[in-house]
Amino acid sequence: MKKIVYFSLRNEEIPTVDAFEKEHPEFSLERIHENLTEENMDRLEGADAICVSQVQELTAAVYDAIKNSSVKVMATRSAGYDMYDVEGLIKAGVRFCSVPSYSPSSIAEFAVTSAMAINRRLPQFVSRAKQGDYRWNPELMARRLQDKTVGIAGTGRIGFEAAKMFSALGAKVIGYDLYPNPKVEEVLSYVDDFDEFLRRSDIISLHMPATKENHHLLNKESLKLLPEGAILVNTARGALVDTEALIEALDSGHLAGAALDCYEFEGSFITKEVPVEELDAAMKKILQHEKIFYTPHIAYYTDDAIASLVGVALEGIVQILNAEDCPTEVKA
Ligand code: NAD
């Protein structure tokens, strides 16, 4: 019987793990709630594969333990794998797989939800009502989504889903991508020039990975190109946005609001309980800002996405151990 050691098990993953065990009686699956660390690396003993979901990087001692163990496959329950030394693992003979895409419509739905919440100024109305202020303020009057242009920046799997949803709600949808996709043109029209794309986007929704080239793509200068009263939605990566410049644009009244599901330096607190005093200055400003709708990287967090993350990661292990074709394997 082949053995999989499953680290960082979360309660919401248990139904899919149970289903996997039923479907694959030829595998034994050891469940560990904690992350893989030097403290528990002895649990690698006798494992053919490990399934992980790390936020912090693994130490050199943990990598050595993996390389010197019987582990032949490591699967991460995430799309990104920049936090792992994949090259080193592959060189040592450990194959690696990830989950390139999981429930793109979950993230797209969240982008649409938060864009609509900001558009109707829900964060302001809700927080003011809680403080006894029930007035209708002309400053907070909205314009209907169907009278707006939504700019989708990055029209891949998630961007395409978001474009379909915004379009179905009656918005005019435009797109910007380094590699325009003709299929996506069914629901949006591309604008080749990024500055022009910004000038036309009443709502801009980001759906591209963070790279060296697009670091702070939304910065002091580019934010100015957005129309007066524009809304920014970021469910992609924090590094795409210069937070200080965004706060300035909100404070000056140029932008009406921002929905942020990601923050550039979220690594130290995301998925943990951390007192506000321990957060950095920009993050404190995000939380206090009335025009910012902040959420802790939960755009993906649906039952469908969790089932897909767990199922696809475990399936990758099965495929590799059974010497079958594994489309999710990361090659050197
Ligand atoms: P994808 O690879 O399918 O699409 C990304 C698109 O961005 C591609 O079409 C690509 O050509 C385009 N692109 C890349 N760099 C660009 C640039 N500099 N300028 C313009 N276009 C560029 O990816 P996806 O599955 O749609 O995911 C999009 C992003 O969503 C991911 O990179 C990730 O950062 C984020 N994400 C967030 C969550 C969450 O819970 N908040 C969950 C999953 C993914």
mmCIF file of C-alpha atoms and ligand atoms in Angstrom:
data_model
loop_
_atom_site.group_PDB
_atom_site.id
_atom_site.type_symbol
_atom_site.label_atom_id
_atom_site.label_comp_id
_atom_site.label_asym_id
_atom_site.label_seq_id
_atom_site.Cartn_x
_atom_site.Cartn_y
_atom_site.Cartn_z
ATOM 1 C CA MET A 1 0.000 0.000 0.000
ATOM 2 C CA LYS A 2 1.355 3.442 -0.926
ATOM 3 C CA LYS A 3 1.427 6.103 1.737
ATOM 4 C CA ILE A 4 0.548 9.793 1.429
ATOM 5 C CA VAL A 5 1.282 12.147 4.321
ATOM 6 C CA TYR A 6 -1.102 15.098 4.209
ATOM 7 C CA PHE A 7 0.140 18.233 6.013
ATOM 8 C CA SER A 8 -1.766 21.421 6.990
ATOM 9 C CA LEU A 9 -5.119 19.633 6.956
ATOM 10 C CA ARG A 10 -7.950 22.124 7.434
ATOM 11 C CA ASN A 11 -11.397 21.052 8.644
ATOM 12 C CA GLU A 12 -13.091 22.217 5.446
ATOM 13 C CA GLU A 13 -10.838 19.859 3.449
ATOM 14 C CA ILE A 14 -11.905 16.743 5.368
ATOM 15 C CA PRO A 15 -14.942 15.772 3.194
ATOM 16 C CA THR A 16 -12.789 15.728 0.028
ATOM 17 C CA VAL A 17 -9.991 13.839 1.798
ATOM 18 C CA ASP A 18 -12.569 11.303 3.053
ATOM 19 C CA ALA A 19 -13.934 10.901 -0.482
ATOM 20 C CA PHE A 20 -10.409 10.378 -1.830
ATOM 21 C CA GLU A 21 -9.734 7.628 0.722
ATOM 22 C CA LYS A 22 -12.962 5.842 -0.227
ATOM 23 C CA GLU A 23 -12.150 6.065 -3.906
ATOM 24 C CA HIS A 24 -8.516 4.986 -3.481
ATOM 25 C CA PRO A 25 -8.312 2.147 -0.955
ATOM 26 C CA GLU A 26 -4.878 1.315 -2.412
ATOM 27 C CA PHE A 27 -3.486 4.427 -0.636
ATOM 28 C CA SER A 28 -3.085 5.027 3.075
ATOM 29 C CA LEU A 29 -3.394 8.669 4.022
ATOM 30 C CA GLU A 30 -1.880 10.067 7.208
ATOM 31 C CA ARG A 31 -3.529 13.320 8.316
ATOM 32 C CA ILE A 32 -1.549 16.076 10.027
ATOM 33 C CA HIS A 33 -3.146 19.416 10.894
ATOM 34 C CA GLU A 34 0.161 21.269 11.299
ATOM 35 C CA ASN A 35 2.386 22.627 8.531
ATOM 36 C CA LEU A 36 5.463 20.621 7.577
ATOM 37 C CA THR A 37 8.337 21.885 9.766
ATOM 38 C CA GLU A 38 11.525 20.609 11.397
ATOM 39 C CA GLU A 39 9.355 19.658 14.409
ATOM 40 C CA ASN A 40 7.365 17.054 12.518
ATOM 41 C CA MET A 41 9.605 16.112 9.596
ATOM 42 C CA ASP A 42 10.056 12.636 11.145
ATOM 43 C CA ARG A 43 6.490 11.989 9.895
ATOM 44 C CA LEU A 44 7.945 11.706 6.377
ATOM 45 C CA GLU A 45 9.143 8.232 7.313
ATOM 46 C CA GLY A 46 7.805 5.587 4.926
ATOM 47 C CA ALA A 47 5.865 8.140 2.825
ATOM 48 C CA ASP A 48 5.661 7.779 -0.951
ATOM 49 C CA ALA A 49 4.145 11.241 -1.338
ATOM 50 C CA ILE A 50 3.366 14.378 0.620
ATOM 51 C CA CYS A 51 0.561 16.841 0.089
ATOM 52 C CA VAL A 52 1.309 20.318 1.458
ATOM 53 C CA SER A 53 -0.114 23.825 1.663
ATOM 54 C CA GLN A 54 2.650 26.034 3.003
ATOM 55 C CA VAL A 55 2.564 29.776 3.569
ATOM 56 C CA GLN A 56 6.036 29.992 5.142
ATOM 57 C CA GLU A 57 9.064 28.663 3.256
ATOM 58 C CA LEU A 58 10.449 25.263 4.227
ATOM 59 C CA THR A 59 13.888 25.263 5.883
ATOM 60 C CA ALA A 60 16.991 23.610 4.394
ATOM 61 C CA ALA A 61 16.750 20.882 7.064
ATOM 62 C CA VAL A 62 13.195 20.031 5.922
ATOM 63 C CA TYR A 63 14.308 19.882 2.288
ATOM 64 C CA ASP A 64 17.153 17.540 3.287
ATOM 65 C CA ALA A 65 14.690 15.360 5.178
ATOM 66 C CA ILE A 66 12.433 15.141 2.104
ATOM 67 C CA LYS A 67 15.333 14.379 -0.210
ATOM 68 C CA ASN A 68 16.711 11.683 2.124
ATOM 69 C CA SER A 69 13.293 10.068 2.642
ATOM 70 C CA SER A 70 11.212 7.657 0.564
ATOM 71 C CA VAL A 71 9.094 10.580 -0.750
ATOM 72 C CA LYS A 72 8.821 10.492 -4.534
ATOM 73 C CA VAL A 73 6.151 13.153 -5.065
ATOM 74 C CA MET A 74 5.271 16.443 -3.421
ATOM 75 C CA ALA A 75 1.935 18.088 -4.267
ATOM 76 C CA THR A 76 1.017 21.614 -3.241
ATOM 77 C CA ARG A 77 -2.620 22.607 -2.767
ATOM 78 C CA SER A 78 -2.066 25.975 -4.439
ATOM 79 C CA ALA A 79 -1.665 27.462 -7.899
ATOM 80 C CA GLY A 80 1.581 29.263 -7.066
ATOM 81 C CA TYR A 81 4.712 27.352 -6.061
ATOM 82 C CA ASP A 82 7.282 30.163 -5.841
ATOM 83 C CA MET A 83 7.544 29.419 -2.092
ATOM 84 C CA TYR A 84 9.118 26.004 -2.778
ATOM 85 C CA ASP A 85 12.547 25.001 -4.081
ATOM 86 C CA VAL A 86 11.006 22.977 -6.901
ATOM 87 C CA GLU A 87 14.236 22.858 -8.900
ATOM 88 C CA GLY A 88 16.144 21.392 -5.943
ATOM 89 C CA LEU A 89 13.425 18.807 -5.326
ATOM 90 C CA ILE A 90 13.328 17.724 -8.965
ATOM 91 C CA LYS A 91 17.133 17.478 -9.065
ATOM 92 C CA ALA A 92 16.953 15.217 -6.015
ATOM 93 C CA GLY A 93 14.412 12.994 -7.806
ATOM 94 C CA VAL A 94 11.259 14.273 -6.068
ATOM 95 C CA ARG A 95 8.534 15.100 -8.604
ATOM 96 C CA PHE A 96 6.293 18.082 -7.943
ATOM 97 C CA CYS A 97 2.730 18.997 -8.884
ATOM 98 C CA SER A 98 0.407 21.929 -8.175
ATOM 99 C CA VAL A 99 -3.196 23.017 -8.870
ATOM 100 C CA PRO A 100 -2.874 25.551 -11.703
ATOM 101 C CA SER A 101 -6.539 26.530 -11.612
ATOM 102 C CA TYR A 102 -9.305 25.952 -9.070
ATOM 103 C CA SER A 103 -12.782 27.323 -9.468
ATOM 104 C CA PRO A 104 -12.029 30.535 -11.400
ATOM 105 C CA SER A 105 -15.712 31.486 -11.120
ATOM 106 C CA SER A 106 -15.384 31.596 -7.296
ATOM 107 C CA ILE A 107 -12.813 34.384 -7.554
ATOM 108 C CA ALA A 108 -14.697 36.110 -10.372
ATOM 109 C CA GLU A 109 -17.929 36.067 -8.335
ATOM 110 C CA PHE A 110 -16.111 37.687 -5.454
ATOM 111 C CA ALA A 111 -14.671 40.413 -7.686
ATOM 112 C CA VAL A 112 -18.170 41.197 -8.974
ATOM 113 C CA THR A 113 -19.655 41.080 -5.467
ATOM 114 C CA SER A 114 -17.106 43.483 -4.036
ATOM 115 C CA ALA A 115 -17.278 45.803 -7.078
ATOM 116 C CA MET A 116 -21.042 46.041 -6.591
ATOM 117 C CA ALA A 117 -20.677 46.585 -2.837
ATOM 118 C CA ILE A 118 -18.276 49.462 -3.430
ATOM 119 C CA ASN A 119 -20.337 50.841 -6.290
ATOM 120 C CA ARG A 120 -23.356 51.130 -3.965
ATOM 121 C CA ARG A 121 -21.091 52.506 -1.174
ATOM 122 C CA LEU A 122 -22.112 49.681 1.171
ATOM 123 C CA PRO A 123 -19.030 49.931 3.439
ATOM 124 C CA GLN A 124 -19.776 53.624 4.138
ATOM 125 C CA PHE A 125 -23.549 53.231 4.582
ATOM 126 C CA VAL A 126 -23.146 50.203 6.858
ATOM 127 C CA SER A 127 -20.460 51.751 9.057
ATOM 128 C CA ARG A 128 -22.333 55.075 9.303
ATOM 129 C CA ALA A 129 -25.637 53.338 10.167
ATOM 130 C CA LYS A 130 -23.864 51.466 12.976
ATOM 131 C CA GLN A 131 -22.863 54.852 14.369
ATOM 132 C CA GLY A 132 -26.422 56.206 14.237
ATOM 133 C CA ASP A 133 -26.076 58.113 10.948
ATOM 134 C CA TYR A 134 -29.016 57.148 8.690
ATOM 135 C CA ARG A 135 -28.847 60.129 6.336
ATOM 136 C CA TRP A 136 -28.896 59.931 2.531
ATOM 137 C CA ASN A 137 -25.762 61.703 1.494
ATOM 138 C CA PRO A 138 -25.534 62.891 -2.159
ATOM 139 C CA GLU A 139 -21.796 62.180 -1.988
ATOM 140 C CA LEU A 140 -22.655 58.519 -1.572
ATOM 141 C CA MET A 141 -25.244 58.320 -4.339
ATOM 142 C CA ALA A 142 -24.336 55.571 -6.823
ATOM 143 C CA ARG A 143 -24.506 55.135 -10.578
ATOM 144 C CA ARG A 144 -25.965 51.882 -11.868
ATOM 145 C CA LEU A 145 -23.520 49.212 -12.973
ATOM 146 C CA GLN A 146 -25.228 49.126 -16.366
ATOM 147 C CA ASP A 147 -24.213 52.760 -16.892
ATOM 148 C CA LYS A 148 -20.545 51.976 -16.259
ATOM 149 C CA THR A 149 -17.556 50.570 -18.084
ATOM 150 C CA VAL A 150 -15.706 47.779 -16.312
ATOM 151 C CA GLY A 151 -12.048 47.242 -17.247
ATOM 152 C CA ILE A 152 -10.755 43.692 -16.828
ATOM 153 C CA ALA A 153 -6.962 43.785 -16.487
ATOM 154 C CA GLY A 154 -5.782 40.247 -17.256
ATOM 155 C CA THR A 155 -8.295 38.231 -19.246
ATOM 156 C CA GLY A 156 -7.200 34.672 -18.405
ATOM 157 C CA ARG A 157 -9.301 32.074 -16.592
ATOM 158 C CA ILE A 158 -10.584 34.339 -13.801
ATOM 159 C CA GLY A 159 -10.713 37.547 -15.853
ATOM 160 C CA PHE A 160 -12.826 35.816 -18.508
ATOM 161 C CA GLU A 161 -15.318 34.569 -15.894
ATOM 162 C CA ALA A 162 -15.504 38.046 -14.331
ATOM 163 C CA ALA A 163 -16.027 39.624 -17.766
ATOM 164 C CA LYS A 164 -18.945 37.250 -18.459
ATOM 165 C CA MET A 165 -20.566 38.126 -15.101
ATOM 166 C CA PHE A 166 -20.131 41.905 -15.424
ATOM 167 C CA SER A 167 -21.422 41.738 -18.978
ATOM 168 C CA ALA A 168 -24.481 39.697 -17.909
ATOM 169 C CA LEU A 169 -25.237 42.421 -15.346
ATOM 170 C CA GLY A 170 -25.370 44.962 -18.143
ATOM 171 C CA ALA A 171 -22.025 46.723 -17.744
ATOM 172 C CA LYS A 172 -19.946 47.632 -20.767
ATOM 173 C CA VAL A 173 -16.798 45.509 -20.445
ATOM 174 C CA ILE A 174 -13.357 46.276 -21.860
ATOM 175 C CA GLY A 175 -10.177 44.236 -21.438
ATOM 176 C CA TYR A 176 -6.412 44.594 -21.340
ATOM 177 C CA ASP A 177 -3.990 41.687 -21.633
ATOM 178 C CA LEU A 178 -0.478 41.117 -22.955
ATOM 179 C CA TYR A 179 -1.947 38.226 -24.942
ATOM 180 C CA PRO A 180 -5.529 39.037 -26.009
ATOM 181 C CA ASN A 181 -7.698 35.944 -26.394
ATOM 182 C CA PRO A 182 -10.202 35.951 -29.295
ATOM 183 C CA LYS A 183 -12.637 33.767 -27.292
ATOM 184 C CA VAL A 184 -12.838 36.433 -24.577
ATOM 185 C CA GLU A 185 -13.830 38.985 -27.220
ATOM 186 C CA GLU A 186 -17.300 37.417 -27.122
ATOM 187 C CA VAL A 187 -17.915 39.394 -23.912
ATOM 188 C CA LEU A 188 -15.505 42.334 -24.014
ATOM 189 C CA SER A 189 -13.555 44.537 -26.367
ATOM 190 C CA TYR A 190 -9.807 44.823 -25.909
ATOM 191 C CA VAL A 191 -8.021 48.137 -25.549
ATOM 192 C CA ASP A 192 -4.372 47.764 -26.590
ATOM 193 C CA ASP A 193 -3.016 50.857 -24.883
ATOM 194 C CA PHE A 194 -2.936 50.504 -21.078
ATOM 195 C CA ASP A 195 -3.289 54.260 -20.438
ATOM 196 C CA GLU A 196 -6.340 54.417 -22.683
ATOM 197 C CA PHE A 197 -7.750 51.319 -20.963
ATOM 198 C CA LEU A 198 -7.414 53.105 -17.603
ATOM 199 C CA ARG A 199 -9.017 56.303 -18.922
ATOM 200 C CA ARG A 200 -12.100 54.299 -19.939
ATOM 201 C CA SER A 201 -12.476 52.086 -16.817
ATOM 202 C CA ASP A 202 -15.046 53.297 -14.281
ATOM 203 C CA ILE A 203 -14.358 50.077 -12.418
ATOM 204 C CA ILE A 204 -11.030 48.300 -12.879
ATOM 205 C CA SER A 205 -10.741 44.673 -11.787
ATOM 206 C CA LEU A 206 -7.261 43.100 -11.652
ATOM 207 C CA HIS A 207 -6.810 39.478 -12.737
ATOM 208 C CA MET A 208 -3.159 39.038 -13.647
ATOM 209 C CA PRO A 209 -0.239 37.435 -11.803
ATOM 210 C CA ALA A 210 2.337 39.659 -10.112
ATOM 211 C CA THR A 211 5.601 39.818 -12.033
ATOM 212 C CA LYS A 212 8.679 42.085 -11.988
ATOM 213 C CA GLU A 213 7.242 43.924 -15.005
ATOM 214 C CA ASN A 214 3.883 44.807 -13.434
ATOM 215 C CA HIS A 215 5.072 45.647 -9.909
ATOM 216 C CA HIS A 216 2.911 48.605 -8.735
ATOM 217 C CA LEU A 217 1.129 48.700 -12.081
ATOM 218 C CA LEU A 218 -1.416 50.889 -10.289
ATOM 219 C CA ASN A 219 0.719 53.705 -8.896
ATOM 220 C CA LYS A 220 0.532 57.460 -8.344
ATOM 221 C CA GLU A 221 0.658 58.254 -12.080
ATOM 222 C CA SER A 222 -1.498 55.451 -13.458
ATOM 223 C CA LEU A 223 -4.220 55.901 -10.804
ATOM 224 C CA LYS A 224 -4.607 59.496 -11.999
ATOM 225 C CA LEU A 225 -5.626 58.217 -15.446
ATOM 226 C CA LEU A 226 -8.725 56.496 -14.069
ATOM 227 C CA PRO A 227 -11.918 58.556 -14.397
ATOM 228 C CA GLU A 228 -13.043 60.681 -11.445
ATOM 229 C CA GLY A 229 -15.011 58.463 -9.041
ATOM 230 C CA ALA A 230 -13.483 55.216 -10.328
ATOM 231 C CA ILE A 231 -13.355 52.010 -8.291
ATOM 232 C CA LEU A 232 -10.430 49.580 -8.013
ATOM 233 C CA VAL A 233 -10.950 45.879 -7.315
ATOM 234 C CA ASN A 234 -7.906 43.734 -6.547
ATOM 235 C CA THR A 235 -8.459 40.006 -6.107
ATOM 236 C CA ALA A 236 -5.177 39.185 -7.883
ATOM 237 C CA ARG A 237 -1.964 40.099 -6.053
ATOM 238 C CA GLY A 238 -1.101 42.915 -3.627
ATOM 239 C CA ALA A 239 2.126 43.830 -5.413
ATOM 240 C CA LEU A 240 0.130 45.103 -8.407
ATOM 241 C CA VAL A 241 -0.932 48.143 -6.372
ATOM 242 C CA ASP A 242 1.088 50.864 -4.624
ATOM 243 C CA THR A 243 -0.960 51.026 -1.420
ATOM 244 C CA GLU A 244 0.191 54.503 -0.336
ATOM 245 C CA ALA A 245 -0.648 55.931 -3.777
ATOM 246 C CA LEU A 246 -4.053 54.245 -3.655
ATOM 247 C CA ILE A 247 -4.825 55.728 -0.239
ATOM 248 C CA GLU A 248 -3.816 59.168 -1.536
ATOM 249 C CA ALA A 249 -6.137 58.756 -4.544
ATOM 250 C CA LEU A 250 -9.013 57.755 -2.231
ATOM 251 C CA ASP A 251 -8.341 60.597 0.206
ATOM 252 C CA SER A 252 -8.215 63.190 -2.569
ATOM 253 C CA GLY A 253 -11.652 62.005 -3.714
ATOM 254 C CA HIS A 254 -10.341 60.986 -7.137
ATOM 255 C CA LEU A 255 -11.264 57.349 -6.491
ATOM 256 C CA ALA A 256 -14.627 56.454 -4.962
ATOM 257 C CA GLY A 257 -13.504 53.221 -3.366
ATOM 258 C CA ALA A 258 -11.346 50.123 -3.497
ATOM 259 C CA ALA A 259 -11.980 46.474 -2.771
ATOM 260 C CA LEU A 260 -8.759 44.778 -1.702
ATOM 261 C CA ASP A 261 -8.632 41.032 -1.193
ATOM 262 C CA CYS A 262 -4.825 41.101 -1.344
ATOM 263 C CA TYR A 263 -2.170 43.283 0.229
ATOM 264 C CA GLU A 264 1.459 43.373 -0.888
ATOM 265 C CA PHE A 265 2.882 42.383 2.523
ATOM 266 C CA GLU A 266 0.105 40.072 3.706
ATOM 267 C CA GLY A 267 2.450 37.079 4.191
ATOM 268 C CA SER A 268 3.061 37.811 7.881
ATOM 269 C CA PHE A 269 -0.594 37.781 8.944
ATOM 270 C CA ILE A 270 -2.816 36.049 6.417
ATOM 271 C CA THR A 271 -4.587 32.943 7.834
ATOM 272 C CA LYS A 272 -3.476 33.950 11.368
ATOM 273 C CA GLU A 273 -4.909 35.945 14.270
ATOM 274 C CA VAL A 274 -2.777 39.092 14.605
ATOM 275 C CA PRO A 275 -3.533 42.175 16.752
ATOM 276 C CA VAL A 276 -3.886 45.416 14.763
ATOM 277 C CA GLU A 277 -0.914 46.970 16.643
ATOM 278 C CA GLU A 278 1.386 44.385 15.065
ATOM 279 C CA LEU A 279 0.415 45.245 11.478
ATOM 280 C CA ASP A 280 2.506 47.589 9.340
ATOM 281 C CA ALA A 281 1.459 51.221 8.878
ATOM 282 C CA ALA A 282 -0.068 50.817 5.409
ATOM 283 C CA MET A 283 -2.131 47.812 6.460
ATOM 284 C CA LYS A 284 -3.467 49.748 9.459
ATOM 285 C CA LYS A 285 -4.550 52.523 7.068
ATOM 286 C CA ILE A 286 -6.303 49.969 4.844
ATOM 287 C CA LEU A 287 -8.319 48.640 7.776
ATOM 288 C CA GLN A 288 -9.277 52.103 9.011
ATOM 289 C CA HIS A 289 -10.213 53.537 5.621
ATOM 290 C CA GLU A 290 -13.938 54.002 5.098
ATOM 291 C CA LYS A 291 -13.637 53.709 1.321
ATOM 292 C CA ILE A 292 -11.710 50.421 1.391
ATOM 293 C CA PHE A 293 -13.518 47.110 1.509
ATOM 294 C CA TYR A 294 -10.736 44.831 2.779
ATOM 295 C CA THR A 295 -10.954 41.029 2.900
ATOM 296 C CA PRO A 296 -8.172 38.584 3.900
ATOM 297 C CA HIS A 297 -7.459 36.778 0.602
ATOM 298 C CA ILE A 298 -10.781 34.933 0.582
ATOM 299 C CA ALA A 299 -11.910 35.504 -3.001
ATOM 300 C CA TYR A 300 -11.306 31.823 -3.742
ATOM 301 C CA TYR A 301 -12.841 30.542 -0.493
ATOM 302 C CA THR A 302 -15.822 28.436 -1.590
ATOM 303 C CA ASP A 303 -16.623 24.750 -1.156
ATOM 304 C CA ASP A 304 -16.041 24.239 -4.874
ATOM 305 C CA ALA A 305 -12.539 25.759 -4.775
ATOM 306 C CA ILE A 306 -11.516 23.793 -1.664
ATOM 307 C CA ALA A 307 -12.746 20.509 -3.170
ATOM 308 C CA SER A 308 -10.906 21.289 -6.370
ATOM 309 C CA LEU A 309 -7.636 22.217 -4.595
ATOM 310 C CA VAL A 310 -7.615 19.021 -2.526
ATOM 311 C CA GLY A 311 -8.919 16.737 -5.272
ATOM 312 C CA VAL A 312 -6.561 17.937 -8.004
ATOM 313 C CA ALA A 313 -3.482 17.878 -5.709
ATOM 314 C CA LEU A 314 -4.205 14.295 -4.569
ATOM 315 C CA GLU A 315 -5.033 13.216 -8.126
ATOM 316 C CA GLY A 316 -1.626 14.558 -9.235
ATOM 317 C CA ILE A 317 0.044 12.300 -6.660
ATOM 318 C CA VAL A 318 -1.946 9.271 -7.855
ATOM 319 C CA GLN A 319 -1.098 9.976 -11.494
ATOM 320 C CA ILE A 320 2.626 10.329 -10.836
ATOM 321 C CA LEU A 321 2.875 7.311 -8.510
ATOM 322 C CA ASN A 322 0.902 5.219 -11.020
ATOM 323 C CA ALA A 323 3.216 6.414 -13.835
ATOM 324 C CA GLU A 324 0.253 8.010 -15.632
ATOM 325 C CA ASP A 325 0.287 11.301 -17.475
ATOM 326 C CA CYS A 326 0.046 14.157 -14.927
ATOM 327 C CA PRO A 327 -1.033 17.462 -16.514
ATOM 328 C CA THR A 328 -0.418 19.350 -13.243
ATOM 329 C CA GLU A 329 3.212 18.242 -12.851
ATOM 330 C CA VAL A 330 5.764 21.065 -12.721
ATOM 331 C CA LYS A 331 8.719 20.195 -14.949
ATOM 332 C CA ALA A 332 12.246 21.513 -14.372
HETATM 333 P P1 NAD B 1 -4.371 33.127 -15.892
HETATM 334 O O1 NAD B 1 -2.943 32.729 -16.082
HETATM 335 O O2 NAD B 1 -5.433 32.257 -16.444
HETATM 336 O O3 NAD B 1 -4.599 34.610 -16.465
HETATM 337 C C1 NAD B 1 -3.729 35.657 -16.241
HETATM 338 C C2 NAD B 1 -3.807 36.588 -17.445
HETATM 339 O O4 NAD B 1 -3.013 37.740 -17.153
HETATM 340 C C3 NAD B 1 -3.254 35.980 -18.735
HETATM 341 O O5 NAD B 1 -4.197 36.142 -19.773
HETATM 342 C C4 NAD B 1 -1.975 36.770 -18.995
HETATM 343 O O6 NAD B 1 -1.703 36.936 -20.392
HETATM 344 C C5 NAD B 1 -2.299 38.094 -18.336
HETATM 345 N N1 NAD B 1 -1.118 38.862 -17.947
HETATM 346 C C6 NAD B 1 -0.021 38.427 -17.298
HETATM 347 N N2 NAD B 1 0.813 39.450 -17.074
HETATM 348 C C7 NAD B 1 0.227 40.561 -17.585
HETATM 349 C C8 NAD B 1 0.592 41.932 -17.674
HETATM 350 N N3 NAD B 1 1.738 42.364 -17.170
HETATM 351 N N4 NAD B 1 -0.252 42.777 -18.291
HETATM 352 C C9 NAD B 1 -1.428 42.335 -18.813
HETATM 353 N N5 NAD B 1 -1.822 41.054 -18.750
HETATM 354 C C10 NAD B 1 -1.009 40.182 -18.151
HETATM 355 O O7 NAD B 1 -4.534 33.318 -14.329
HETATM 356 P P2 NAD B 1 -5.890 33.211 -13.494
HETATM 357 O O8 NAD B 1 -6.107 31.783 -13.096
HETATM 358 O O9 NAD B 1 -6.964 33.928 -14.213
HETATM 359 O O10 NAD B 1 -5.459 34.007 -12.171
HETATM 360 C C11 NAD B 1 -5.292 35.413 -12.170
HETATM 361 C C12 NAD B 1 -4.701 35.843 -10.849
HETATM 362 O O11 NAD B 1 -5.692 35.694 -9.808
HETATM 363 C C13 NAD B 1 -3.578 34.899 -10.363
HETATM 364 O O12 NAD B 1 -2.372 35.244 -10.908
HETATM 365 C C14 NAD B 1 -3.593 35.116 -8.879
HETATM 366 O O13 NAD B 1 -2.688 36.165 -8.613
HETATM 367 C C15 NAD B 1 -5.006 35.544 -8.568
HETATM 368 N N6 NAD B 1 -5.725 34.609 -7.687
HETATM 369 C C16 NAD B 1 -6.272 35.128 -6.561
HETATM 370 C C17 NAD B 1 -6.993 34.305 -5.688
HETATM 371 C C18 NAD B 1 -7.650 34.864 -4.437
HETATM 372 O O14 NAD B 1 -8.213 34.102 -3.647
HETATM 373 N N7 NAD B 1 -7.628 36.170 -4.209
HETATM 374 C C19 NAD B 1 -7.109 32.942 -5.979
HETATM 375 C C20 NAD B 1 -6.533 32.444 -7.164
HETATM 376 C C21 NAD B 1 -5.851 33.292 -8.010
#
